[in-house]
CSV table of N, CA, C and O in Angstrom, one decimal:
chain,number,residue,atom,x,y,z
K,241,UNK,N,10.1,77.0,103.3
K,241,UNK,CA,10.4,77.9,102.2
K,241,UNK,C,11.5,78.9,102.5
K,241,UNK,O,12.4,79.1,101.8
K,242,UNK,N,11.3,79.6,103.7
K,242,UNK,CA,12.2,80.6,104.1
K,242,UNK,C,13.6,80.0,104.4
K,242,UNK,O,14.6,80.6,104.0
K,243,UNK,N,13.6,78.8,104.9
K,243,UNK,CA,14.8,78.0,105.2
K,243,UNK,C,15.6,77.7,103.9
K,243,UNK,O,16.8,77.9,103.8
K,244,UNK,N,14.9,77.4,102.9
K,244,UNK,CA,15.5,77.0,101.6
K,244,UNK,C,16.1,78.3,100.9
K,244,UNK,O,17.2,78.2,100.3
K,245,UNK,N,15.4,79.4,101.1
K,245,UNK,CA,16.0,80.7,100.5
K,245,UNK,C,17.3,81.1,101.2
K,245,UNK,O,18.3,81.4,100.6
K,246,UNK,N,17.3,81.0,102.5
K,246,UNK,CA,18.5,81.3,103.3
K,246,UNK,C,19.6,80.4,103.0
K,246,UNK,O,20.7,80.8,102.8
K,247,UNK,N,19.3,79.1,102.8
K,247,UNK,CA,20.3,78.1,102.5
K,247,UNK,C,20.9,78.4,101.1
K,247,UNK,O,22.1,78.3,100.8
K,248,UNK,N,20.0,78.7,100.1
K,248,UNK,CA,20.4,79.1,98.8
K,248,UNK,C,21.3,80.3,98.8
K,248,UNK,O,22.3,80.3,98.1
K,249,UNK,N,21.0,81.3,99.5
K,249,UNK,CA,21.8,82.5,99.6
K,249,UNK,C,23.1,82.2,100.2
K,249,UNK,O,24.2,82.7,99.7
K,250,UNK,N,23.2,81.3,101.2
K,250,UNK,CA,24.4,80.9,101.8
K,250,UNK,C,25.4,80.3,100.8
K,250,UNK,O,26.5,80.6,100.7
K,251,UNK,N,24.8,79.3,100.0
K,251,UNK,CA,25.6,78.6,99.1
K,251,UNK,C,26.1,79.5,97.9
K,251,UNK,O,27.3,79.4,97.5
K,252,UNK,N,25.2,80.4,97.4
K,252,UNK,CA,25.7,81.3,96.4
K,252,UNK,C,26.8,82.2,96.9
K,252,UNK,O,27.8,82.4,96.2
K,253,UNK,N,26.6,82.7,98.1
K,253,UNK,CA,27.7,83.6,98.7
K,253,UNK,C,29.0,82.8,98.9
K,253,UNK,O,30.0,83.3,98.6
K,254,UNK,N,28.9,81.6,99.4
K,254,UNK,CA,30.1,80.8,99.6
K,254,UNK,C,30.8,80.5,98.3
K,254,UNK,O,32.0,80.7,98.2
K,255,UNK,N,30.1,80.2,97.3
K,255,UNK,CA,30.8,79.9,96.0
K,255,UNK,C,31.3,81.1,95.3
K,255,UNK,O,32.4,81.1,94.7
K,256,UNK,N,30.7,82.2,95.5
K,256,UNK,CA,31.2,83.5,95.0
K,256,UNK,C,32.5,83.9,95.7
K,256,UNK,O,33.5,84.2,95.0
K,257,UNK,N,32.6,83.8,97.0
K,257,UNK,CA,33.8,84.1,97.7
K,257,UNK,C,34.9,83.1,97.4
K,257,UNK,O,36.0,83.5,97.2
K,258,UNK,N,34.6,81.8,97.3
K,258,UNK,CA,35.6,80.8,97.0
K,258,UNK,C,36.1,81.0,95.6
K,258,UNK,O,37.3,80.9,95.3
K,259,UNK,N,35.2,81.4,94.6
K,259,UNK,CA,35.7,81.7,93.3
K,259,UNK,C,36.6,82.9,93.2
K,259,UNK,O,37.6,82.9,92.5
K,260,UNK,N,36.3,83.9,93.9
K,260,UNK,CA,37.1,85.1,93.9
K,260,UNK,C,38.5,84.8,94.6
K,260,UNK,O,39.5,85.2,94.1
K,261,UNK,N,38.5,84.0,95.6
K,261,UNK,CA,39.8,83.6,96.3
K,261,UNK,C,40.6,82.8,95.3
K,261,UNK,O,41.8,83.0,95.3
K,262,UNK,N,40.0,81.9,94.6
K,262,UNK,CA,40.8,81.1,93.6
K,262,UNK,C,41.4,81.9,92.5
K,262,UNK,O,42.5,81.7,92.1
K,263,UNK,N,40.7,82.9,92.1
K,263,UNK,CA,41.2,83.8,91.0
K,263,UNK,C,42.4,84.6,91.5
K,263,UNK,O,43.5,84.6,90.9
K,264,UNK,N,42.3,85.2,92.7
K,264,UNK,CA,43.4,86.0,93.2
K,264,UNK,C,44.6,85.2,93.6
K,264,UNK,O,45.7,85.7,93.6
K,265,UNK,N,44.4,84.0,94.0
K,265,UNK,CA,45.5,83.1,94.5
K,265,UNK,C,46.4,82.8,93.3
K,265,UNK,O,47.6,82.6,93.5
K,266,UNK,N,45.9,82.8,92.1
K,266,UNK,CA,46.8,82.4,90.9
K,266,UNK,C,47.4,83.6,90.3
K,266,UNK,O,48.3,83.5,89.5
K,267,UNK,N,46.9,84.8,90.6
K,267,UNK,CA,47.5,86.0,90.0
K,267,UNK,C,48.8,86.4,90.7
K,267,UNK,O,49.0,86.3,91.9
K,268,UNK,N,49.8,86.7,89.9
K,268,UNK,CA,51.1,87.0,90.5
K,268,UNK,C,51.1,88.3,91.2
K,268,UNK,O,50.4,89.2,90.9
K,269,UNK,N,51.9,88.4,92.3
K,269,UNK,CA,52.1,89.6,93.0
K,269,UNK,C,53.0,90.5,92.3
K,269,UNK,O,53.7,90.1,91.4
K,270,UNK,N,53.1,91.8,92.6
K,270,UNK,CA,53.9,92.8,91.9
K,270,UNK,C,55.3,92.7,92.6
K,270,UNK,O,55.5,93.2,93.7
K,271,UNK,N,56.3,92.2,91.8
K,271,UNK,CA,57.7,92.1,92.3
K,271,UNK,C,58.6,93.2,91.8
K,271,UNK,O,59.7,93.3,92.2
K,272,UNK,N,58.1,94.0,90.9
K,272,UNK,CA,58.9,95.1,90.3
K,272,UNK,C,59.3,96.1,91.4
K,272,UNK,O,58.5,96.6,92.1
K,273,UNK,N,60.6,96.3,91.5
K,273,UNK,CA,61.2,97.2,92.4
K,273,UNK,C,62.5,96.8,93.0
K,273,UNK,O,63.1,95.8,92.5
K,274,UNK,N,63.0,97.5,94.0
K,274,UNK,CA,64.3,97.2,94.6
K,274,UNK,C,64.0,96.5,95.9
K,274,UNK,O,63.2,97.0,96.8
K,275,UNK,N,64.7,95.4,96.1
K,275,UNK,CA,64.5,94.5,97.3
K,275,UNK,C,65.8,94.5,98.1
K,275,UNK,O,66.9,94.2,97.6
K,276,UNK,N,65.7,94.7,99.4
K,276,UNK,CA,66.8,94.6,100.4
K,276,UNK,C,66.6,93.2,101.0
K,276,UNK,O,65.6,93.0,101.7
K,277,UNK,N,67.6,92.3,100.9
K,277,UNK,CA,67.6,91.0,101.5
K,277,UNK,C,68.6,90.8,102.6
K,277,UNK,O,69.6,91.5,102.7
K,278,UNK,N,68.2,89.9,103.5
K,278,UNK,CA,69.1,89.4,104.5
K,278,UNK,C,69.3,88.0,104.3
K,278,UNK,O,68.3,87.2,104.1
K,279,UNK,N,70.5,87.5,104.2
K,279,UNK,CA,70.9,86.2,103.8
K,279,UNK,C,71.7,85.5,104.9
K,279,UNK,O,72.6,86.2,105.4
K,280,UNK,N,71.5,84.2,105.1
K,280,UNK,CA,72.3,83.5,106.0
K,280,UNK,C,72.8,82.3,105.2
K,280,UNK,O,72.1,81.5,104.6
K,281,UNK,N,74.2,82.1,105.2
K,281,UNK,CA,74.8,81.0,104.4
K,281,UNK,C,74.8,79.7,105.2
K,281,UNK,O,74.6,79.8,106.5
K,282,UNK,N,75.2,78.6,104.6
K,282,UNK,CA,75.3,77.3,105.4
K,282,UNK,C,76.3,77.4,106.5
K,282,UNK,O,76.1,76.7,107.5
K,283,UNK,N,77.3,78.2,106.4
K,283,UNK,CA,78.3,78.3,107.4
K,283,UNK,C,77.9,79.4,108.5
K,283,UNK,O,78.7,79.6,109.4
K,284,UNK,N,76.7,80.0,108.4
K,284,UNK,CA,76.3,80.9,109.4
K,284,UNK,C,76.7,82.4,109.1
K,284,UNK,O,76.3,83.3,109.9
K,285,UNK,N,77.4,82.6,108.0
K,285,UNK,CA,77.7,84.0,107.7
K,285,UNK,C,76.5,84.7,107.1
K,285,UNK,O,75.5,84.0,106.6
K,286,UNK,N,76.4,86.0,107.3
K,286,UNK,CA,75.3,86.8,106.8
K,286,UNK,C,75.7,87.8,105.7
K,286,UNK,O,76.9,88.1,105.6
K,287,UNK,N,74.7,88.2,104.9
K,287,UNK,CA,74.9,89.2,103.9
K,287,UNK,C,73.7,89.9,103.6
K,287,UNK,O,72.6,89.5,104.1
K,288,UNK,N,73.8,91.0,102.9
K,288,UNK,CA,72.7,91.9,102.6
K,288,UNK,C,72.7,92.3,101.1
K,288,UNK,O,72.8,93.5,100.8
K,289,UNK,N,72.4,91.3,100.2
K,289,UNK,CA,72.3,91.7,98.8
K,289,UNK,C,71.1,92.5,98.5
K,289,UNK,O,70.1,92.5,99.2
K,290,UNK,N,71.2,93.2,97.3
K,290,UNK,CA,70.0,93.9,96.8
K,290,UNK,C,69.7,93.3,95.4
K,290,UNK,O,70.5,93.0,94.6
K,291,UNK,N,68.4,93.1,95.3
K,291,UNK,CA,67.8,92.6,94.0
K,291,UNK,C,67.0,93.8,93.4
K,291,UNK,O,66.1,94.3,94.1
K,292,UNK,N,67.3,94.1,92.2
K,292,UNK,CA,66.5,95.1,91.4
K,292,UNK,C,65.7,94.3,90.4
K,292,UNK,O,66.3,93.7,89.5
K,293,UNK,N,64.4,94.2,90.5
K,293,UNK,CA,63.6,93.3,89.7
K,293,UNK,C,62.6,94.1,88.8
K,293,UNK,O,62.1,95.1,89.2
K,294,UNK,N,62.4,93.5,87.7
K,294,UNK,CA,61.3,93.9,86.8
K,294,UNK,C,60.5,92.7,86.4
K,294,UNK,O,61.0,91.6,86.1
K,295,UNK,N,59.2,92.9,86.5
K,295,UNK,CA,58.2,91.8,86.2
K,295,UNK,C,57.5,92.0,84.9
K,295,UNK,O,57.0,93.1,84.7
K,296,UNK,N,57.4,90.9,84.2
K,296,UNK,CA,56.6,90.9,82.9
K,296,UNK,C,55.7,89.6,83.0
K,296,UNK,O,56.2,88.5,82.7
K,297,UNK,N,54.5,89.8,83.4
K,297,UNK,CA,53.6,88.6,83.6
K,297,UNK,C,54.1,87.9,84.8
K,297,UNK,O,54.3,88.4,85.9
K,298,UNK,N,54.5,86.6,84.6
K,298,UNK,CA,55.1,85.8,85.7
K,298,UNK,C,56.6,85.8,85.7
K,298,UNK,O,57.2,85.4,86.7
K,299,UNK,N,57.2,86.4,84.6
K,299,UNK,CA,58.6,86.3,84.5
K,299,UNK,C,59.3,87.5,85.2
K,299,UNK,O,58.8,88.6,85.2
K,300,UNK,N,60.4,87.2,85.8
K,300,UNK,CA,61.3,88.2,86.5
K,300,UNK,C,62.6,88.3,85.8
K,300,UNK,O,63.2,87.3,85.4
K,301,UNK,N,63.1,89.6,85.7
K,301,UNK,CA,64.5,89.8,85.2
K,301,UNK,C,65.0,90.9,86.2
K,301,UNK,O,64.2,91.6,86.8
K,302,UNK,N,66.3,91.1,86.2
K,302,UNK,CA,66.8,92.2,87.0
K,302,UNK,C,68.3,92.0,87.3
K,302,UNK,O,69.0,91.4,86.5
K,303,UNK,N,68.7,92.5,88.4
K,303,UNK,CA,70.1,92.5,88.8
K,303,UNK,C,70.3,92.2,90.2
K,303,UNK,O,69.6,92.6,91.1
K,304,UNK,N,71.3,91.3,90.5
K,304,UNK,CA,71.8,91.0,91.9
K,304,UNK,C,73.0,91.9,92.1
K,304,UNK,O,73.9,92.0,91.3
K,305,UNK,N,73.0,92.5,93.3
K,305,UNK,CA,74.2,93.3,93.7
K,305,UNK,C,74.5,92.8,95.2
K,305,UNK,O,73.7,93.0,96.1
K,306,UNK,N,75.7,92.2,95.3
K,306,UNK,CA,76.0,91.7,96.6
K,306,UNK,C,77.5,91.6,96.8
K,306,UNK,O,78.3,92.1,96.0
K,307,UNK,N,77.9,90.8,97.8
K,307,UNK,CA,79.3,90.7,98.2
K,307,UNK,C,80.2,90.1,97.1
K,307,UNK,O,81.3,90.5,97.0
K,308,UNK,N,79.6,89.2,96.3
K,308,UNK,CA,80.4,88.6,95.2
K,308,UNK,C,80.4,89.4,93.9
K,308,UNK,O,81.0,89.0,92.9
K,309,UNK,N,79.6,90.5,93.8
K,309,UNK,CA,79.6,91.3,92.6
K,309,UNK,C,78.2,91.5,92.2
K,309,UNK,O,77.2,91.4,92.9
K,310,UNK,N,78.1,91.9,90.9
K,310,UNK,CA,76.8,92.1,90.2
K,310,UNK,C,76.5,91.0,89.2
K,310,UNK,O,77.5,90.6,88.5
K,311,UNK,N,75.2,90.6,89.0
K,311,UNK,CA,74.9,89.6,88.0
K,311,UNK,C,73.5,89.8,87.6
K,311,UNK,O,72.6,90.2,88.3
K,312,UNK,N,73.2,89.4,86.3
K,312,UNK,CA,71.8,89.4,85.9
K,312,UNK,C,71.0,88.3,86.6
K,312,UNK,O,71.5,87.3,86.9
K,313,UNK,N,69.7,88.6,86.8
K,313,UNK,CA,68.8,87.7,87.5
K,313,UNK,C,67.7,87.4,86.6
K,313,UNK,O,67.2,88.2,85.8
K,314,UNK,N,67.3,86.1,86.6
K,314,UNK,CA,66.1,85.6,85.9
K,314,UNK,C,65.2,84.9,87.0
K,314,UNK,O,65.8,84.4,88.0
K,315,UNK,N,64.0,84.7,86.7
K,315,UNK,CA,63.1,84.0,87.6
K,315,UNK,C,61.7,84.1,87.2
K,315,UNK,O,61.3,84.5,86.1
K,316,UNK,N,60.8,83.7,88.2
K,316,UNK,CA,59.4,83.8,88.0
K,316,UNK,C,58.7,83.9,89.3
K,316,UNK,O,59.2,83.6,90.4
K,317,UNK,N,57.4,84.4,89.3
K,317,UNK,CA,56.5,84.4,90.4
K,317,UNK,C,55.2,83.9,89.9
K,317,UNK,O,54.6,84.4,89.0
K,318,UNK,N,54.8,82.8,90.6
K,318,UNK,CA,53.5,82.2,90.2
K,318,UNK,C,52.6,82.2,91.5
K,318,UNK,O,53.0,81.4,92.4
K,319,UNK,N,51.6,83.0,91.5
K,319,UNK,CA,50.8,83.2,92.8
K,319,UNK,C,51.8,83.8,93.7
K,319,UNK,O,52.3,84.9,93.5
K,320,UNK,N,52.1,83.2,94.8
K,320,UNK,CA,53.1,83.7,95.8
K,320,UNK,C,54.4,82.9,95.7
K,320,UNK,O,55.3,83.2,96.5
K,321,UNK,N,54.5,81.9,94.9
K,321,UNK,CA,55.7,81.1,94.7
K,321,UNK,C,56.7,81.8,93.9
K,321,UNK,O,56.5,82.2,92.7
K,322,UNK,N,57.9,81.9,94.4
K,322,UNK,CA,59.0,82.7,93.8
K,322,UNK,C,60.2,81.9,93.6
K,322,UNK,O,60.6,81.0,94.4
K,323,UNK,N,60.9,82.2,92.4
K,323,UNK,CA,62.2,81.6,92.1
K,323,UNK,C,63.0,82.7,91.4
K,323,UNK,O,62.5,83.3,90.4
K,324,UNK,N,64.2,82.9,91.9
K,324,UNK,CA,65.2,83.8,91.2
K,324,UNK,C,66.5,83.1,91.2
K,324,UNK,O,66.9,82.4,92.1
K,325,UNK,N,67.3,83.4,90.1
K,325,UNK,CA,68.6,82.8,90.1
K,325,UNK,C,69.6,83.7,89.3
K,325,UNK,O,69.1,84.5,88.5
K,326,UNK,N,70.8,83.6,89.7
K,326,UNK,CA,71.9,84.3,89.0
K,326,UNK,C,73.1,83.4,89.0
K,326,UNK,O,73.3,82.5,89.8
K,327,UNK,N,74.1,83.8,88.0
K,327,UNK,CA,75.3,83.0,87.9
K,327,UNK,C,76.5,84.0,88.0
K,327,UNK,O,76.5,85.0,87.3
K,328,UNK,N,77.4,83.6,88.9
K,328,UNK,CA,78.7,84.4,89.1
K,328,UNK,C,79.8,83.4,89.1
K,328,UNK,O,79.7,82.4,89.8
K,329,UNK,N,80.9,83.6,88.4
K,329,UNK,CA,82.0,82.8,88.3
K,329,UNK,C,81.6,81.3,88.0
K,329,UNK,O,82.2,80.4,88.6
K,330,UNK,N,80.7,81.1,87.2
K,330,UNK,CA,80.2,79.8,86.7
K,330,UNK,C,79.4,79.1,87.8
K,330,UNK,O,79.0,77.9,87.6
K,331,UNK,N,79.0,79.7,88.9
K,331,UNK,CA,78.2,79.1,89.9
K,331,UNK,C,76.8,79.7,89.9
K,331,UNK,O,76.7,80.9,90.1
K,332,UNK,N,75.8,78.9,89.8
K,332,UNK,CA,74.4,79.4,89.8
K,332,UNK,C,73.8,79.3,91.2
K,332,UNK,O,73.8,78.2,91.8
K,333,UNK,N,73.3,80.4,91.7
K,333,UNK,CA,72.7,80.5,93.0
K,333,UNK,C,71.2,80.6,92.8
K,333,UNK,O,70.8,81.5,92.0
K,334,UNK,N,70.4,79.8,93.5
K,334,UNK,CA,68.9,79.8,93.2
K,334,UNK,C,68.2,80.1,94.5
K,334,UNK,O,68.4,79.5,95.6
K,335,UNK,N,67.3,81.1,94.5
K,335,UNK,CA,66.5,81.5,95.6
K,335,UNK,C,65.1,81.0,95.3
K,335,UNK,O,64.5,81.3,94.3
K,336,UNK,N,64.5,80.3,96.3
K,336,UNK,CA,63.1,79.8,96.1
K,336,UNK,C,62.4,80.1,97.4
K,336,UNK,O,62.9,79.9,98.5
K,337,UNK,N,61.2,80.7,97.2
K,337,UNK,CA,60.4,81.0,98.4
K,337,UNK,C,59.0,81.5,98.1
K,337,UNK,O,58.5,81.2,97.1
K,338,UNK,N,58.6,82.4,98.9
K,338,UNK,CA,57.2,83.0,98.8
K,338,UNK,C,57.4,84.5,98.9
K,338,UNK,O,58.3,85.0,99.6
K,339,UNK,N,56.4,85.2,98.3
K,339,UNK,CA,56.4,86.7,98.4
K,339,UNK,C,54.9,87.2,98.3
K,339,UNK,O,54.1,86.6,97.5
K,340,UNK,N,54.6,88.2,99.0
K,340,UNK,CA,53.3,88.9,98.9
K,340,UNK,C,53.4,90.2,98.2
K,340,UNK,O,52.5,90.9,98.1
K,341,UNK,N,54.6,90.5,97.6
K,341,UNK,CA,54.8,91.7,96.9
K,341,UNK,C,55.4,92.8,97.7
K,341,UNK,O,55.9,93.8,97.2
K,342,UNK,N,55.5,92.6,99.0
K,342,UNK,CA,56.1,93.5,99.9
K,342,UNK,C,57.2,92.9,100.7
K,342,UNK,O,58.2,93.5,101.1
K,343,UNK,N,57.1,91.6,101.0
K,343,UNK,CA,58.1,90.8,101.7
K,343,UNK,C,58.3,89.5,101.0
K,343,UNK,O,57.5,89.0,100.2
K,344,UNK,N,59.5,88.9,101.2
K,344,UNK,CA,59.8,87.6,100.6
K,344,UNK,C,60.7,86.8,101.6
K,344,UNK,O,61.3,87.4,102.4
K,345,UNK,N,60.6,85.5,101.5
K,345,UNK,CA,61.4,84.7,102.3
K,345,UNK,C,61.5,83.3,101.7
K,345,UNK,O,60.7,82.9,100.9
K,346,UNK,N,62.6,82.6,102.1
K,346,UNK,CA,62.7,81.2,101.5
K,346,UNK,C,64.1,80.7,101.7
K,346,UNK,O,64.8,81.1,102.7
K,347,UNK,N,64.5,79.7,100.9
K,347,UNK,CA,65.8,79.0,100.9
K,347,UNK,C,66.6,79.4,99.7
K,347,UNK,O,66.1,79.7,98.6
K,348,UNK,N,67.9,79.2,99.9
K,348,UNK,CA,68.9,79.5,98.8
K,348,UNK,C,69.7,78.2,98.6
K,348,UNK,O,70.2,77.7,99.6
K,349,UNK,N,69.9,77.9,97.3
K,349,UNK,CA,70.8,76.8,97.0
K,349,UNK,C,72.0,77.5,96.4
K,349,UNK,O,72.0,78.1,95.3
K,350,UNK,N,73.1,77.3,97.1
K,350,UNK,CA,74.4,77.9,96.7
K,350,UNK,C,75.1,77.0,95.8
K,350,UNK,O,76.1,76.4,96.2
K,351,UNK,N,74.7,76.9,94.6
K,351,UNK,CA,75.3,76.1,93.5
K,351,UNK,C,75.6,74.7,94.0
K,351,UNK,O,76.6,74.1,93.7
K,352,UNK,N,74.7,74.1,94.7
K,352,UNK,CA,74.9,72.7,95.2
K,352,UNK,C,75.9,72.6,96.3
K,352,UNK,O,76.2,71.5,96.7
K,353,UNK,N,76.4,73.7,96.8
K,353,UNK,CA,77.4,73.6,97.9
K,353,UNK,C,76.8,73.8,99.3
K,353,UNK,O,77.6,73.7,100.3
K,354,UNK,N,75.5,74.0,99.4
K,354,UNK,CA,74.9,74.1,100.7
K,354,UNK,C,73.6,75.0,100.5
K,354,UNK,O,73.4,75.6,99.4
K,355,UNK,N,72.9,75.0,101.6
K,355,UNK,CA,71.6,75.7,101.6
K,355,UNK,C,71.6,76.8,102.6
K,355,UNK,O,72.0,76.5,103.8
K,356,UNK,N,71.1,77.9,102.3
K,356,UNK,CA,70.9,79.0,103.3
K,356,UNK,C,69.5,79.5,103.3
K,356,UNK,O,68.6,78.9,102.6
K,357,UNK,N,69.2,80.6,103.9
K,357,UNK,CA,67.9,81.2,104.0
K,357,UNK,C,68.0,82.7,103.7
K,357,UNK,O,69.0,83.3,103.8
K,358,UNK,N,66.8,83.2,103.3
K,358,UNK,CA,66.7,84.6,103.0
K,358,UNK,C,65.4,85.2,103.4
K,358,UNK,O,64.4,84.5,103.5
K,359,UNK,N,65.4,86.5,103.8
K,359,UNK,CA,64.2,87.3,103.9
K,359,UNK,C,64.5,88.6,103.2
K,359,UNK,O,65.6,89.0,103.0
K,360,UNK,N,63.4,89.2,102.7
K,360,UNK,CA,63.6,90.5,102.0
K,360,UNK,C,62.4,91.4,102.2
K,360,UNK,O,61.3,91.0,102.4
K,361,UNK,N,62.7,92.7,102.0
K,361,UNK,CA,61.7,93.7,102.0
K,361,UNK,C,61.8,94.6,100.8
K,361,UNK,O,62.9,95.0,100.5
K,362,UNK,N,60.7,94.9,100.2
K,362,UNK,CA,60.7,95.8,99.0
K,362,UNK,C,60.9,97.2,99.5
K,362,UNK,O,60.2,97.7,100.5
K,363,UNK,N,61.8,98.0,98.9
K,363,UNK,CA,62.0,99.4,99.2
K,363,UNK,C,60.7,100.2,98.8
K,363,UNK,O,60.1,99.9,97.8
K,364,UNK,N,60.4,101.1,99.7
K,364,UNK,CA,59.2,102.0,99.3
K,364,UNK,C,59.7,103.0,98.3
K,364,UNK,O,60.8,103.4,98.3
K,365,UNK,N,58.8,103.4,97.5
K,365,UNK,CA,59.1,104.4,96.4
K,365,UNK,C,59.4,105.7,96.9
K,365,UNK,O,59.0,106.2,97.9
């Protein structure tokens, strides 16, 4: 009898923890703020663009400020999966990666001309 009660408590605890983890895994992280990125291009060149983002649910909007100028940004964050894109001079650059709301990293598609990488840190208020 005692063994059955302990086993029941274990399973209830396990499923409660699993349920809480599943709920928080689907909730978007907070991306609103100013992000300092480090970028490496396919040719090995580096850059440090800034993304100023605003989040509404899973949707992201904002501004890219970098070597090539300024551009509006659109994108989304689903769980920790991130996508941001902007268009300059008719070329669309797409950032895809992961973020925990404080850091981000991933790959960049430079308008089909090559792939680079990025890391980023959210500026503190």
